[in-house]
Coordinates of C-alpha atoms and ligand atoms in Angstrom, one line a residue:
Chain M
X17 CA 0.0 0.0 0.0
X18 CA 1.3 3.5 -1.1
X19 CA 4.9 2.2 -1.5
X20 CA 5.7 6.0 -3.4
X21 CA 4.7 7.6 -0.2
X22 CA 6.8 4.7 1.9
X23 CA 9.9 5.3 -0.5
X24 CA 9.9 9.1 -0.1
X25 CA 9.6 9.0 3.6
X26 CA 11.7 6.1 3.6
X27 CA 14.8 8.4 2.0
X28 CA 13.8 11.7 3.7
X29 CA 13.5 10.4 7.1
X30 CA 16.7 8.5 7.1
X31 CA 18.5 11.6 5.4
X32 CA 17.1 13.8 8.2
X33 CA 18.1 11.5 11.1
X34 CA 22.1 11.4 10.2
X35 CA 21.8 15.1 10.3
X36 CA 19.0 15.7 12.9
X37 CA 21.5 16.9 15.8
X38 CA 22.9 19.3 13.9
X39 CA 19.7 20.3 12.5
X40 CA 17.9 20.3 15.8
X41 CA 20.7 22.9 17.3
X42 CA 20.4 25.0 14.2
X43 CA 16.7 25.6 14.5
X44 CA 17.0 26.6 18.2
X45 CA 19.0 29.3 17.1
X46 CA 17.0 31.8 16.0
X47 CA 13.8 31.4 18.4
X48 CA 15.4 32.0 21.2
X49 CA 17.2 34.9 19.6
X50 CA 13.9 36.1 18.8
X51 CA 12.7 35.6 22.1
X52 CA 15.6 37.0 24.0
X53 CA 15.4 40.5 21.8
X54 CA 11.1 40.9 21.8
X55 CA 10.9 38.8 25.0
X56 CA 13.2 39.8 27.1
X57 CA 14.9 42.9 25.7
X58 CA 11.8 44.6 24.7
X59 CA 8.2 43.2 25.4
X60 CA 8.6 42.3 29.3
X61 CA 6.8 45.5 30.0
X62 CA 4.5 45.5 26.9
X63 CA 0.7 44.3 27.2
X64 CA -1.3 42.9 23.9
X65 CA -4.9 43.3 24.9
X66 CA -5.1 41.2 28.1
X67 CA -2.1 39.1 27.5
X68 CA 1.8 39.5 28.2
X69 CA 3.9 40.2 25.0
X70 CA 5.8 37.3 25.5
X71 CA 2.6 34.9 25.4
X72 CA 1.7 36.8 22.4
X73 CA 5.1 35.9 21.2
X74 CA 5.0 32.4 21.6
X75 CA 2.6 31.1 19.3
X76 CA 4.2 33.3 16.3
X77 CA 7.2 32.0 16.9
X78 CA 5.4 28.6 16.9
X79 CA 4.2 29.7 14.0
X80 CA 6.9 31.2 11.9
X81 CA 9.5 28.0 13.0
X82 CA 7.3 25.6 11.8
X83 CA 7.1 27.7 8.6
X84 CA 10.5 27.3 8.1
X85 CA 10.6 23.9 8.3
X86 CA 7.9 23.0 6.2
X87 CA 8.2 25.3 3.6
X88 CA 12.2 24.7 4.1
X89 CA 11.9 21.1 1.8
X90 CA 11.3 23.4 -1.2
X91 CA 15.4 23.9 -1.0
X92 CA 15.9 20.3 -0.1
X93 CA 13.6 19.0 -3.0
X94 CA 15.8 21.3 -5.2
X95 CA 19.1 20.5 -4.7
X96 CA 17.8 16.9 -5.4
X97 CA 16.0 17.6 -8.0
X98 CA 18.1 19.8 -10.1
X99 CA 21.6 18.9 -8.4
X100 CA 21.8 15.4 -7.7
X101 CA 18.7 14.3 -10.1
X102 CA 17.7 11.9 -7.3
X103 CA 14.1 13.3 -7.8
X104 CA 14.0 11.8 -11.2
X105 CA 14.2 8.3 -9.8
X106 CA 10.7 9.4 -8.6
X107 CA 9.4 10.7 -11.7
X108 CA 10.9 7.2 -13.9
X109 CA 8.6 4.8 -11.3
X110 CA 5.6 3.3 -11.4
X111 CA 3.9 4.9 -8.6
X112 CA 1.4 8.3 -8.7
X113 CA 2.6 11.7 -8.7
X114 CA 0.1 11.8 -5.6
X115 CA 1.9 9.5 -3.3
X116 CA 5.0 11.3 -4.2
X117 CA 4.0 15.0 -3.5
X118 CA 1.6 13.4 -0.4
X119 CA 5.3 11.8 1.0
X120 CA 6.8 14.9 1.0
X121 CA 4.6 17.0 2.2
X122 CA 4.4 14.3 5.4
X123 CA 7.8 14.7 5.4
X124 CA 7.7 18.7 5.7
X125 CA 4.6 18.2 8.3
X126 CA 7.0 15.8 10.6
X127 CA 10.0 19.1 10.5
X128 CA 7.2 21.5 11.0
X129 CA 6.2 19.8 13.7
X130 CA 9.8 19.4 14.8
X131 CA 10.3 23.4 14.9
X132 CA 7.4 24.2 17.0
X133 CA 8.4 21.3 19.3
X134 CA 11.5 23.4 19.8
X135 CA 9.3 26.9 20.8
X136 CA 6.9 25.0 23.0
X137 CA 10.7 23.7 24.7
X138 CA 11.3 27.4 25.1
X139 CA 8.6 28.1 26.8
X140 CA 8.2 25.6 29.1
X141 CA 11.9 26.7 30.2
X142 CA 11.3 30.4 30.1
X143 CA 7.7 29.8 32.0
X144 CA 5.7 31.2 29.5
X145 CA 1.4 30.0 29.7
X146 CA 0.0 28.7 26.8
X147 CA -3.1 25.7 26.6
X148 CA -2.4 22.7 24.4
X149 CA -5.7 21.8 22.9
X150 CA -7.0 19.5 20.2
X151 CA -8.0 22.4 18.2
X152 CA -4.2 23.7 18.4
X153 CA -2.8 20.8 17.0
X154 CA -5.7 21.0 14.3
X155 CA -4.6 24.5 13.3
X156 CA -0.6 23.8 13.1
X157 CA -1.6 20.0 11.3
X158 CA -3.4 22.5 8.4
X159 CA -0.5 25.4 8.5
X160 CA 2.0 22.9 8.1
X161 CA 0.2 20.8 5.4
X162 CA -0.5 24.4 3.6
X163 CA 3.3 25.4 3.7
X164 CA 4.8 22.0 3.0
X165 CA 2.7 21.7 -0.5
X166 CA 3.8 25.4 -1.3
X167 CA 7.0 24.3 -0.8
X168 CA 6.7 21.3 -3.1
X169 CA 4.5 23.5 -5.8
X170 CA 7.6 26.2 -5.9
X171 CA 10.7 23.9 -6.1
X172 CA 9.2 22.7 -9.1
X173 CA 8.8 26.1 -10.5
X174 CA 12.1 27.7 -9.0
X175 CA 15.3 26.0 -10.9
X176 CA 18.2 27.6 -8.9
X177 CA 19.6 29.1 -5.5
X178 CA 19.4 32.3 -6.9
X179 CA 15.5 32.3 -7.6
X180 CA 15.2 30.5 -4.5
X181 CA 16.6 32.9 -2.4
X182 CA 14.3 36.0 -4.1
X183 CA 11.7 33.9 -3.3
X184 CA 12.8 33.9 0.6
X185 CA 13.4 37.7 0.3
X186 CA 10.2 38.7 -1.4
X187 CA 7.4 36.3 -0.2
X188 CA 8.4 34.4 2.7
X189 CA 10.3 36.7 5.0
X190 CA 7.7 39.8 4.5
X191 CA 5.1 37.2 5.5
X192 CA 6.5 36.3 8.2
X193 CA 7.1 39.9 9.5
X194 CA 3.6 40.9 8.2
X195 CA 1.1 38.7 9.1
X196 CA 0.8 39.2 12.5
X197 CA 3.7 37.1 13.7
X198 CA 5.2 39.4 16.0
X199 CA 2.8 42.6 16.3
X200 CA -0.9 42.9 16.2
X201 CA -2.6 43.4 12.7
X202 CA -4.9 45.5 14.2
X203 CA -2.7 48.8 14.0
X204 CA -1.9 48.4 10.6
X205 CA -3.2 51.1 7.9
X206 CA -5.9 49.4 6.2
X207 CA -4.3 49.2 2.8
X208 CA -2.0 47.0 4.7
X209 CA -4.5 45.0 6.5
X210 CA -6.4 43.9 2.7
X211 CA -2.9 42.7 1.8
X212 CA -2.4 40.7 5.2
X213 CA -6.1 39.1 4.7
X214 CA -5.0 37.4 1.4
X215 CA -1.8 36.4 2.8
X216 CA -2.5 32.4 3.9
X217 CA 0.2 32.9 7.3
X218 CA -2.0 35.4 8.5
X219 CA -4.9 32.6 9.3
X220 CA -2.6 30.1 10.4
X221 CA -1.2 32.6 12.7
X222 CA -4.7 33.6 14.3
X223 CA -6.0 30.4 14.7
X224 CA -2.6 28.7 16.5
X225 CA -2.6 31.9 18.8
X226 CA -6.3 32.2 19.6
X227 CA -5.6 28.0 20.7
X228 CA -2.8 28.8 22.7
X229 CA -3.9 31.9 24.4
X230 CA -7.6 31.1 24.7
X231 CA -8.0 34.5 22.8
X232 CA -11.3 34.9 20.5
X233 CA -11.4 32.3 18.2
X234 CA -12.3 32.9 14.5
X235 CA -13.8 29.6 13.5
X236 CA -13.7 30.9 9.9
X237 CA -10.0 31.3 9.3
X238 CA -10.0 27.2 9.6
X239 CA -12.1 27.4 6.4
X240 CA -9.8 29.6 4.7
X241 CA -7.1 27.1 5.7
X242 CA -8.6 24.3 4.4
X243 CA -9.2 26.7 1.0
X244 CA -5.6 27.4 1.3
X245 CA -4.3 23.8 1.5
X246 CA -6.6 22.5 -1.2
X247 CA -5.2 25.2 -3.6
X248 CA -1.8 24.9 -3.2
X249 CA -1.9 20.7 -2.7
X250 CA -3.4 20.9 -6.6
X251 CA -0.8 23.2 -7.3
X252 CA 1.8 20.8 -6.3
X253 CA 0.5 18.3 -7.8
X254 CA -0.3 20.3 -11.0
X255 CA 3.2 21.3 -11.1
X256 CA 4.6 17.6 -10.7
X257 CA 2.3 16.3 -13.0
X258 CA 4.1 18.8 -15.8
X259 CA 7.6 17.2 -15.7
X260 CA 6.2 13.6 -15.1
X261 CA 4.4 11.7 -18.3
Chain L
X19 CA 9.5 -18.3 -33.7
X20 CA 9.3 -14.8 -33.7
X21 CA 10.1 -12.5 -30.8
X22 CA 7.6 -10.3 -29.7
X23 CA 8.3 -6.5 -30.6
X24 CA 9.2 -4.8 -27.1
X25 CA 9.5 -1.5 -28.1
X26 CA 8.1 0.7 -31.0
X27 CA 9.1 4.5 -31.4
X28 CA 7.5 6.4 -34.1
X29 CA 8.0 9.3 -35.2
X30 CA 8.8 11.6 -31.8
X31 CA 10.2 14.5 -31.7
X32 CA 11.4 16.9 -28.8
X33 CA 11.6 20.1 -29.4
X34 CA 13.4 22.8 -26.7
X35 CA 12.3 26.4 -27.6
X36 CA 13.7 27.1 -31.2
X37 CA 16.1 24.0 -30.7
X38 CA 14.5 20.4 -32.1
X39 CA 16.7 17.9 -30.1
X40 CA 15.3 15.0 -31.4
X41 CA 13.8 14.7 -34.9
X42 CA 11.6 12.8 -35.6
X43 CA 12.9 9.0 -34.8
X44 CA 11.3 5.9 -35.8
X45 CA 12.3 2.5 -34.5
X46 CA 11.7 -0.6 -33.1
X47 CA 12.7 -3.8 -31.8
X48 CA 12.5 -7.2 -30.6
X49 CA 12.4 -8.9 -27.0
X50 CA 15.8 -9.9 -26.0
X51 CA 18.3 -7.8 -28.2
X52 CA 21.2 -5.4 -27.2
X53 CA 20.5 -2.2 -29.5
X54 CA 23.0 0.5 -29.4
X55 CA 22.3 4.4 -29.9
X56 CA 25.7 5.9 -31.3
X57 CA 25.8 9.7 -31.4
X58 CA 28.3 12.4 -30.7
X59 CA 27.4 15.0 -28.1
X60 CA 24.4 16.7 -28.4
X61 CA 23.0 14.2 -31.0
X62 CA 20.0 13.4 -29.1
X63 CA 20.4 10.0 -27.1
X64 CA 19.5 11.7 -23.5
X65 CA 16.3 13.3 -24.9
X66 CA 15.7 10.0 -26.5
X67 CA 16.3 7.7 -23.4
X68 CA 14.3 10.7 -21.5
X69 CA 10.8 10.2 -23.8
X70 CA 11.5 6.6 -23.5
X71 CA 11.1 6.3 -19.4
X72 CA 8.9 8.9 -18.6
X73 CA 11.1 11.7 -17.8
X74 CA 9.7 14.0 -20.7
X75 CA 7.2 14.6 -22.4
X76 CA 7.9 14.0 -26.7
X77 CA 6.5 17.3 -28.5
X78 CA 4.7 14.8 -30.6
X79 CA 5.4 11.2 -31.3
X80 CA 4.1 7.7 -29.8
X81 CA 6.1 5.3 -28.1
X82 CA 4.8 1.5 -27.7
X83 CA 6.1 -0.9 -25.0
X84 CA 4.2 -4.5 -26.0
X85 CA 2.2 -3.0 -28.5
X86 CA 0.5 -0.9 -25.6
X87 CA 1.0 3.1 -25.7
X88 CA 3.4 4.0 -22.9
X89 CA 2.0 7.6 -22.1
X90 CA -1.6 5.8 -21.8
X91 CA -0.3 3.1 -19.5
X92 CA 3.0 5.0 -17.9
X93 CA 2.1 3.4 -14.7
X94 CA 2.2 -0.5 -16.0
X95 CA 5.0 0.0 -18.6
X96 CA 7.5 1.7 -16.2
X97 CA 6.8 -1.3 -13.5
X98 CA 8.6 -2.9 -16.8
X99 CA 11.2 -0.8 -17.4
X100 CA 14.4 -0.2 -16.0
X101 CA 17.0 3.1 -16.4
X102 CA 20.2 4.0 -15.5
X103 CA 20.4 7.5 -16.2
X104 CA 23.6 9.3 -17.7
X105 CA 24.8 10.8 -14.2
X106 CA 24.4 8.9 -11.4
X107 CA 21.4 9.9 -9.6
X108 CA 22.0 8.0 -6.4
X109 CA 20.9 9.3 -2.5
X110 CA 24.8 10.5 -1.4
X111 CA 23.9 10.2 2.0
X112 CA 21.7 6.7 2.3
X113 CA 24.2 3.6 1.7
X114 CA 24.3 1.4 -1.1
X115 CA 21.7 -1.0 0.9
X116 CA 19.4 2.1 1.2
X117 CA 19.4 3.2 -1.9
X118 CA 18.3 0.0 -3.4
X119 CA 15.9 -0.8 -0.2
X120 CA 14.4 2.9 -1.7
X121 CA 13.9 1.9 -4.8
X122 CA 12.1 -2.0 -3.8
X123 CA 9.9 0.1 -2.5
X124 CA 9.6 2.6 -5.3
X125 CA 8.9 -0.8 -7.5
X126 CA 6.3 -2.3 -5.0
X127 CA 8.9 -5.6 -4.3
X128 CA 7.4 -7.5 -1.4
X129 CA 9.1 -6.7 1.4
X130 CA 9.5 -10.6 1.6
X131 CA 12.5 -10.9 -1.3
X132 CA 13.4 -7.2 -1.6
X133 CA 15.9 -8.3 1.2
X134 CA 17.7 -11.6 -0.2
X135 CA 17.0 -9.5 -4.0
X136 CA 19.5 -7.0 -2.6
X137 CA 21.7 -9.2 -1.1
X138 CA 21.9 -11.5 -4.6
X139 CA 22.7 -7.7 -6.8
X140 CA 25.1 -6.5 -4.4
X141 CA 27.0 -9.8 -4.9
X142 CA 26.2 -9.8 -8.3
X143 CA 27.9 -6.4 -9.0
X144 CA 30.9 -7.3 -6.8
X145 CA 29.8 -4.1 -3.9
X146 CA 29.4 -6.8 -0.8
X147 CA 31.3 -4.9 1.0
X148 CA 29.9 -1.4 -0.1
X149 CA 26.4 -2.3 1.4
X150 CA 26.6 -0.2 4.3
X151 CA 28.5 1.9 3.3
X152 CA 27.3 6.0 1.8
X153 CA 27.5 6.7 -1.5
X154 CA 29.4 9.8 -0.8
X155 CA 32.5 7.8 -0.2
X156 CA 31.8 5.7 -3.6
X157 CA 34.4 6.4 -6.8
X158 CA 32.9 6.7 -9.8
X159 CA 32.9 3.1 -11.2
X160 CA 31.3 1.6 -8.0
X161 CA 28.2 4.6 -8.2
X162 CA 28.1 3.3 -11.1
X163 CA 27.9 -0.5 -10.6
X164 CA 25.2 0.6 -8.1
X165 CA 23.2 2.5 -10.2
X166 CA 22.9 -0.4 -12.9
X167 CA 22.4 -2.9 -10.1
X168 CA 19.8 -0.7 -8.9
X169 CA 17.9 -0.4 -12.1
X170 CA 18.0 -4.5 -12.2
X171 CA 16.4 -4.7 -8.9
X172 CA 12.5 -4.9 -10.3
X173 CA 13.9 -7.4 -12.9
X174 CA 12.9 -4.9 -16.1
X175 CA 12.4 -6.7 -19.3
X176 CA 13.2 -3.5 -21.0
X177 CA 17.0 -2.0 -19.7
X178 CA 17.4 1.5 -20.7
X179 CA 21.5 2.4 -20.1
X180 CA 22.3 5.7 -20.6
X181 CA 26.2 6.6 -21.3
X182 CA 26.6 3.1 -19.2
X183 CA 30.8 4.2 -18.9
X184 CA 31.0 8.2 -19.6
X185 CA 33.8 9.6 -17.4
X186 CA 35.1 6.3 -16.2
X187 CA 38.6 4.6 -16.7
X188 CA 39.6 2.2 -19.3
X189 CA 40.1 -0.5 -16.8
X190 CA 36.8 0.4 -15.0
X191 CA 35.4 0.8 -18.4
X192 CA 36.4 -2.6 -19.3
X193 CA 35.2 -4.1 -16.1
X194 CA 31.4 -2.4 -16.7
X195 CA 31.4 -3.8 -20.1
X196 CA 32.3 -7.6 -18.6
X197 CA 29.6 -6.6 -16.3
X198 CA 26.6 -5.6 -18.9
X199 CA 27.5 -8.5 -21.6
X200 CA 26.7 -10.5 -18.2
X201 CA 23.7 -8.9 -17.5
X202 CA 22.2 -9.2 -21.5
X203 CA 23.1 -13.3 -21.0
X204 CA 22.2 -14.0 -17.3
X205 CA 19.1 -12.4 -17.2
X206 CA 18.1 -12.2 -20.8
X207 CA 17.1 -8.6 -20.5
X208 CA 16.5 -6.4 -23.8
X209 CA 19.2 -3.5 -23.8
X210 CA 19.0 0.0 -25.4
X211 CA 21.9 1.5 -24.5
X212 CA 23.7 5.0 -25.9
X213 CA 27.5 5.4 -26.0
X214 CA 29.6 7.9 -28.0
X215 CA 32.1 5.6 -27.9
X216 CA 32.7 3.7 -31.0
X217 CA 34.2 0.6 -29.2
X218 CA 31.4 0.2 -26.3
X219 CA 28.7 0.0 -29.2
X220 CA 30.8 -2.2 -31.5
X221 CA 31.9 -4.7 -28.9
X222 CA 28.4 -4.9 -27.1
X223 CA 25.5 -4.1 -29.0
X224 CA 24.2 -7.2 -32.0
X225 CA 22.3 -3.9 -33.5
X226 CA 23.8 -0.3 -33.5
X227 CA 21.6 3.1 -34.8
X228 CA 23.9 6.0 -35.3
X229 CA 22.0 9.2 -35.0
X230 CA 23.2 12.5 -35.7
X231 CA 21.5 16.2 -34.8
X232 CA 18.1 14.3 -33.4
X233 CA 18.3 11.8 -36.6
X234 CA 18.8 8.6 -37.6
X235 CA 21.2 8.1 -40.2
X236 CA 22.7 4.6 -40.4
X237 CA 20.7 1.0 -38.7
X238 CA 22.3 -2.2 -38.6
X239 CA 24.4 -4.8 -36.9
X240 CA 28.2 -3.3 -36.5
X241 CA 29.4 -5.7 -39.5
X242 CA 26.4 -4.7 -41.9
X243 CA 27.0 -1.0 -41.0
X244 CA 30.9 -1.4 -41.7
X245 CA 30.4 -3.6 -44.9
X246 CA 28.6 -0.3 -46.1
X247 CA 32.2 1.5 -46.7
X248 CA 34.1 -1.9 -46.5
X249 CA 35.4 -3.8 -44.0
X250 CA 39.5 -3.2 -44.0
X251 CA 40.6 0.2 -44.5
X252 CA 44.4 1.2 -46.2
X253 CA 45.3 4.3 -44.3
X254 CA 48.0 6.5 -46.2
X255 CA 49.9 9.0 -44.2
X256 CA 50.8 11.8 -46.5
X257 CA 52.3 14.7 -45.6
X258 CA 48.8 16.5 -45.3
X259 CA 46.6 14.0 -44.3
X260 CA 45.4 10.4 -43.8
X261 CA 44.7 9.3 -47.0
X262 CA 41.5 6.1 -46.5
X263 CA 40.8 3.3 -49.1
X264 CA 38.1 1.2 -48.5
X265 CA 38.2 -3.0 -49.2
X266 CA 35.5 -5.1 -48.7
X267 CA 38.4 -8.0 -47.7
X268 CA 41.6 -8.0 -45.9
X269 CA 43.6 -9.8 -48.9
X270 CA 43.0 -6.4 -51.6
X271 CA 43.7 -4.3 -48.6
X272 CA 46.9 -6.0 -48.7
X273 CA 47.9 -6.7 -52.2
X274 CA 47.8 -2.5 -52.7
X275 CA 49.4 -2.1 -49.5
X276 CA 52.6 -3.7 -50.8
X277 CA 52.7 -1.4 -53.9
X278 CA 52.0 1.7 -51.8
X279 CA 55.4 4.1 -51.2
X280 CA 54.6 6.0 -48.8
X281 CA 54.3 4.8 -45.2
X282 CA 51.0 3.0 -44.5
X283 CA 48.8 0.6 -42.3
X284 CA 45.9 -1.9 -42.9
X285 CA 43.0 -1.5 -40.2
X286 CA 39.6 -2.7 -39.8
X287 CA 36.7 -0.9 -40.3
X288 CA 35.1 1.0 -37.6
X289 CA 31.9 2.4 -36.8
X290 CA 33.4 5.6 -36.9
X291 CA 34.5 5.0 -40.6
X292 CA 30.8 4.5 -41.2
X293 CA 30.2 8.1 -38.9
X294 CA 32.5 9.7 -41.1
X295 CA 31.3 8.8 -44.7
X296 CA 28.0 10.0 -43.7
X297 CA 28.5 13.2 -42.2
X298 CA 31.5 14.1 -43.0
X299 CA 33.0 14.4 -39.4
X300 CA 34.1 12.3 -36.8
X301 CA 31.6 11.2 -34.0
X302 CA 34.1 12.6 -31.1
X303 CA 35.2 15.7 -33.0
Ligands
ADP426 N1 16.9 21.4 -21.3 C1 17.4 21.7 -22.4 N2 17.1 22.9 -23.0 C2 17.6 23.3 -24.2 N3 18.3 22.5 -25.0 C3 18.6 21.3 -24.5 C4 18.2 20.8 -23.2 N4 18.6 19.6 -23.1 C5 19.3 19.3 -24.2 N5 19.3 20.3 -25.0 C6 20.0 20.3 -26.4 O1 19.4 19.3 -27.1 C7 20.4 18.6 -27.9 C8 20.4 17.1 -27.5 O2 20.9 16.9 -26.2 P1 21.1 15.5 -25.5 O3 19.8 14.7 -25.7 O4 21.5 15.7 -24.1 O5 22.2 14.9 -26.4 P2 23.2 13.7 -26.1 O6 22.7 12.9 -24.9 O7 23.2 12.9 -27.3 O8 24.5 14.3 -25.8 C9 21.7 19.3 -27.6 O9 22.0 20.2 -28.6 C10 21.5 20.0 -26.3 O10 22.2 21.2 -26.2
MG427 MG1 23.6 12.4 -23.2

């Protein structure tokens, strides 16, 4: 049963565990620099709403790690892809361009998963509230799904490092800055806010804080995630389906 | 009896932009031969052996595995097929045993025999003591043993080599050829391979098409492509050039030998001879 999906976790899980240590330390680095500049340095005095910056904090860095992670196997895909042609070994079996795309985008769930293990670390340590619920883990299972297919969809588009690393300049980083990760949308100018509300981070953001903080709830921004995740899992697939016969 | 046709090409083409790779080849042949694509650089064979296994789409054309359309049945037909592409496209960090454990799977092998399979290959292929190791620390000519053990793994009836020795020794070349000829015998399997080496297709392939800028311009076995210009050549070494002269035996090649003054040699034909008299320049020029 779904032997593509087996093979590609197969190879990405045993690739990511000869080099999980180093990159387990490397995605604790810049969390907790995040944390110790807005935590510490500036937000210990700053209230949003009802809650303490920090706690705001938390769950967009939950957020914005796990991100990174899933959205990070658009690089890995590439280099394999384009570099080391290991991806074609994919495309030349018999097995569905479904399974395949499906296997990795399991594969960026498990690291997205992975990088907001290593927040919710951070603030057990640094004694920062937050409520684990099922809806939670509902919200980052849909974010990560959403990010990991974008990721698959783009490194079939984007060819080289160069393109790659535009990409990272123009879409992902603003995104991450924008949409609500570390500030309140709220104060935005409202030209700014009817960019934010297209942007798919900034309904994964809401939903995994309003779970963790037991803020209001916008039951609708699931929908839009599951809008999200549908578009970009046909993309992926879409854009598979154009190099594969 | 006749062997069943395994592969039928008509008439694809692959265009890149402005730039027609491959145009317009038409081909086929039976279950069980060794067929040889000879081109120089650039003639075509990748984009060929690409269209072939699923890697690309042909701008127009139909390809035929078993009298069954390959793009209609891609699933089925590549369970069948079996490629080992022109760089080797093996996972540097899994080991050999990884890598081939990645593609059972891949192949849906029961996880029953994909084990003892592995084990039978890697002795096979000589790389016993390669199985745990990562491919990063491979040279070239045991990536490459791999990657043809690899694509033997599902037991293909169809084997599609591409460039089987490009970049490799002349020992290691040697000992890859040993290894395909055994291949083609032991497990019967029908070959298309590509080389632009003259001596790889002559010495392996029963049936060689030479194709040039996407086309093909000469089909035959390596004797009936050679008997074409003539099978011993007189080469005279002027003080310009190699002067050629064609015999169709070795005895006339001889006889004018001896009543040649300036320095010369007798040969035997080559492939590239054939190359040559066709296009007018040499396959590695
Ligand atoms: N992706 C590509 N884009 C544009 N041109 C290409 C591409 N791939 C190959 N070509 C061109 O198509 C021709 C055939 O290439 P190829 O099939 O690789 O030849 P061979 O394998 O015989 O060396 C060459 O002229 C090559 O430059
Ligand atoms: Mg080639």
């Amino acid at each position: 049963m779904l032997n593509g999906l087996q093979a590609v976790l197969y190879r990405d899980i045993n690739i990511f565990m000869r080099k999980a240590k180093k990159q387990i330390i490397a995605s604790s680095i810049s969390p907790l620099l995040y944390l110790i500049a807005f935590g510490w340095g500036f937000g210990s005095h700053v209230q949003v709403g009802d809650i303490a910056y920090t706690s705001f904090l938390i769950p967009g860095l939950i957020t914005m790690a796990s991100l990174n992670q899933s959205f990070g196997i658009n690089g890995e895909i590439n280099i394999s892809r384009f570099y080391f042609h290991t991806f074609d070994e994919y495309l030349i079996a018999p097995v569905s361009t479904y399974e395949i795309v499906l296997g990795e985008v399991i594969y960026g769930m498990m690291r997205g998963f992975l990088g907001a293990f290593i927040v919710f670390m951070y603030a057990l340590i640094f004694n920062v509230k937050i409520n684990f619920s099922l809806l939670f883990i509902i919200a980052i299972v849909l974010h990560t799904f959403m990010f990991s297919s974008l990721g698959v969809a783009l490194a079939m588009f984007v060819r080289d490092h160069a393109s790659q690393q535009s990409l990272n300049t123009f879409v992902i980083t603003p995104m991450i800055f924008l949409c609500g990760t570390f500030f309140p949308i709220e104060k935005l100018p409202v030209i700014f806010k009817a960019i934010i509300h297209l942007l798919p981070l900034t309904y994964s953001t809401s939903l995994i804080r309003s779970t963790l903080t037991g803020t209001h709830l916008y039951y609708w921004h699931f929908l839009m995630l599951i809008v999200f995740c549908a578009v970009f899992f046909t993309l992926a697939i879409y854009s598979l389906k154009k190099v594969e016969v | 009896m006749q062997a069943n046709i395994a592969v039928d090409v008509k008439d694809i083409v692959k265009t890149y932009g402005t730039k027609v790779a491959v145009d317009g080849l038409t081909f086929s042949f039976y279950e069980g031969q060794f067929v040889g694509l000879l081109g120089p650089n650039g003639a075509g064979k990748t984009t060929t052996i690409n269209m072939l296994t699923g890697l690309m789409k042909p701008t127009s054309g139909s390809v035929l595995y078993f009298s069954r359309d390959f793009l209609k049945n891609s699933i089925e037909a590549k369970s069948y097929i079996g490629v080992v592409p022109q760089a080797n496209n093996l996972d540097r960090d899994l080991t050999a045993y990884e890598n081939l454990y990645q593609h059972g799977l891949l192949y849906k092998i029961p996880k029953k025999t994909v084990k003892t399979k592995i084990s039978k290959l890697l002795d096979f292929a000589g790389l016993v003591e390669y199985r745990d190791k990562l491919v990063k620390t491979f040279s070239g000519g045991t990536k490459r043993r791999l990657v043809i053990i690899r694509a033997l793994l599902h037991e293909p009836k169809i084997l599609f080599l591409d460039e089987p020795t490009v970049g490799l020794d002349p020992q290691i070349r040697r000992d890859i050829w040993d290894f395909i000829i055994k291949i083609n015998q032991s497990h019967k399997t029908t070959i298309l391979m590509t080389t632009h080496y003259i001596e790889e297709a002559e010495r392996l392939c029963e049936r060689v098409m030479i194709i040039n800028n996407g086309k093909l311009i000469a089909d035959g076995s390596p004797d009936d492509l050679k008997s074409t210009v003539g099978a011993y050549v007189l080469e005279i070494y002027t003080m310009e050039r190699i002067e050629e002269l064609f015999f169709d035996d070795r005895q006339s090649a001889v006889d004018t030998l001896k009543r040649c003054t300036k320095p010369c040699k007798v040969r035997e034909a080559t492939l590239e001879d054939v190359f040559l008299k066709i296009t007018g320049r040499r396959i590695d020029a």
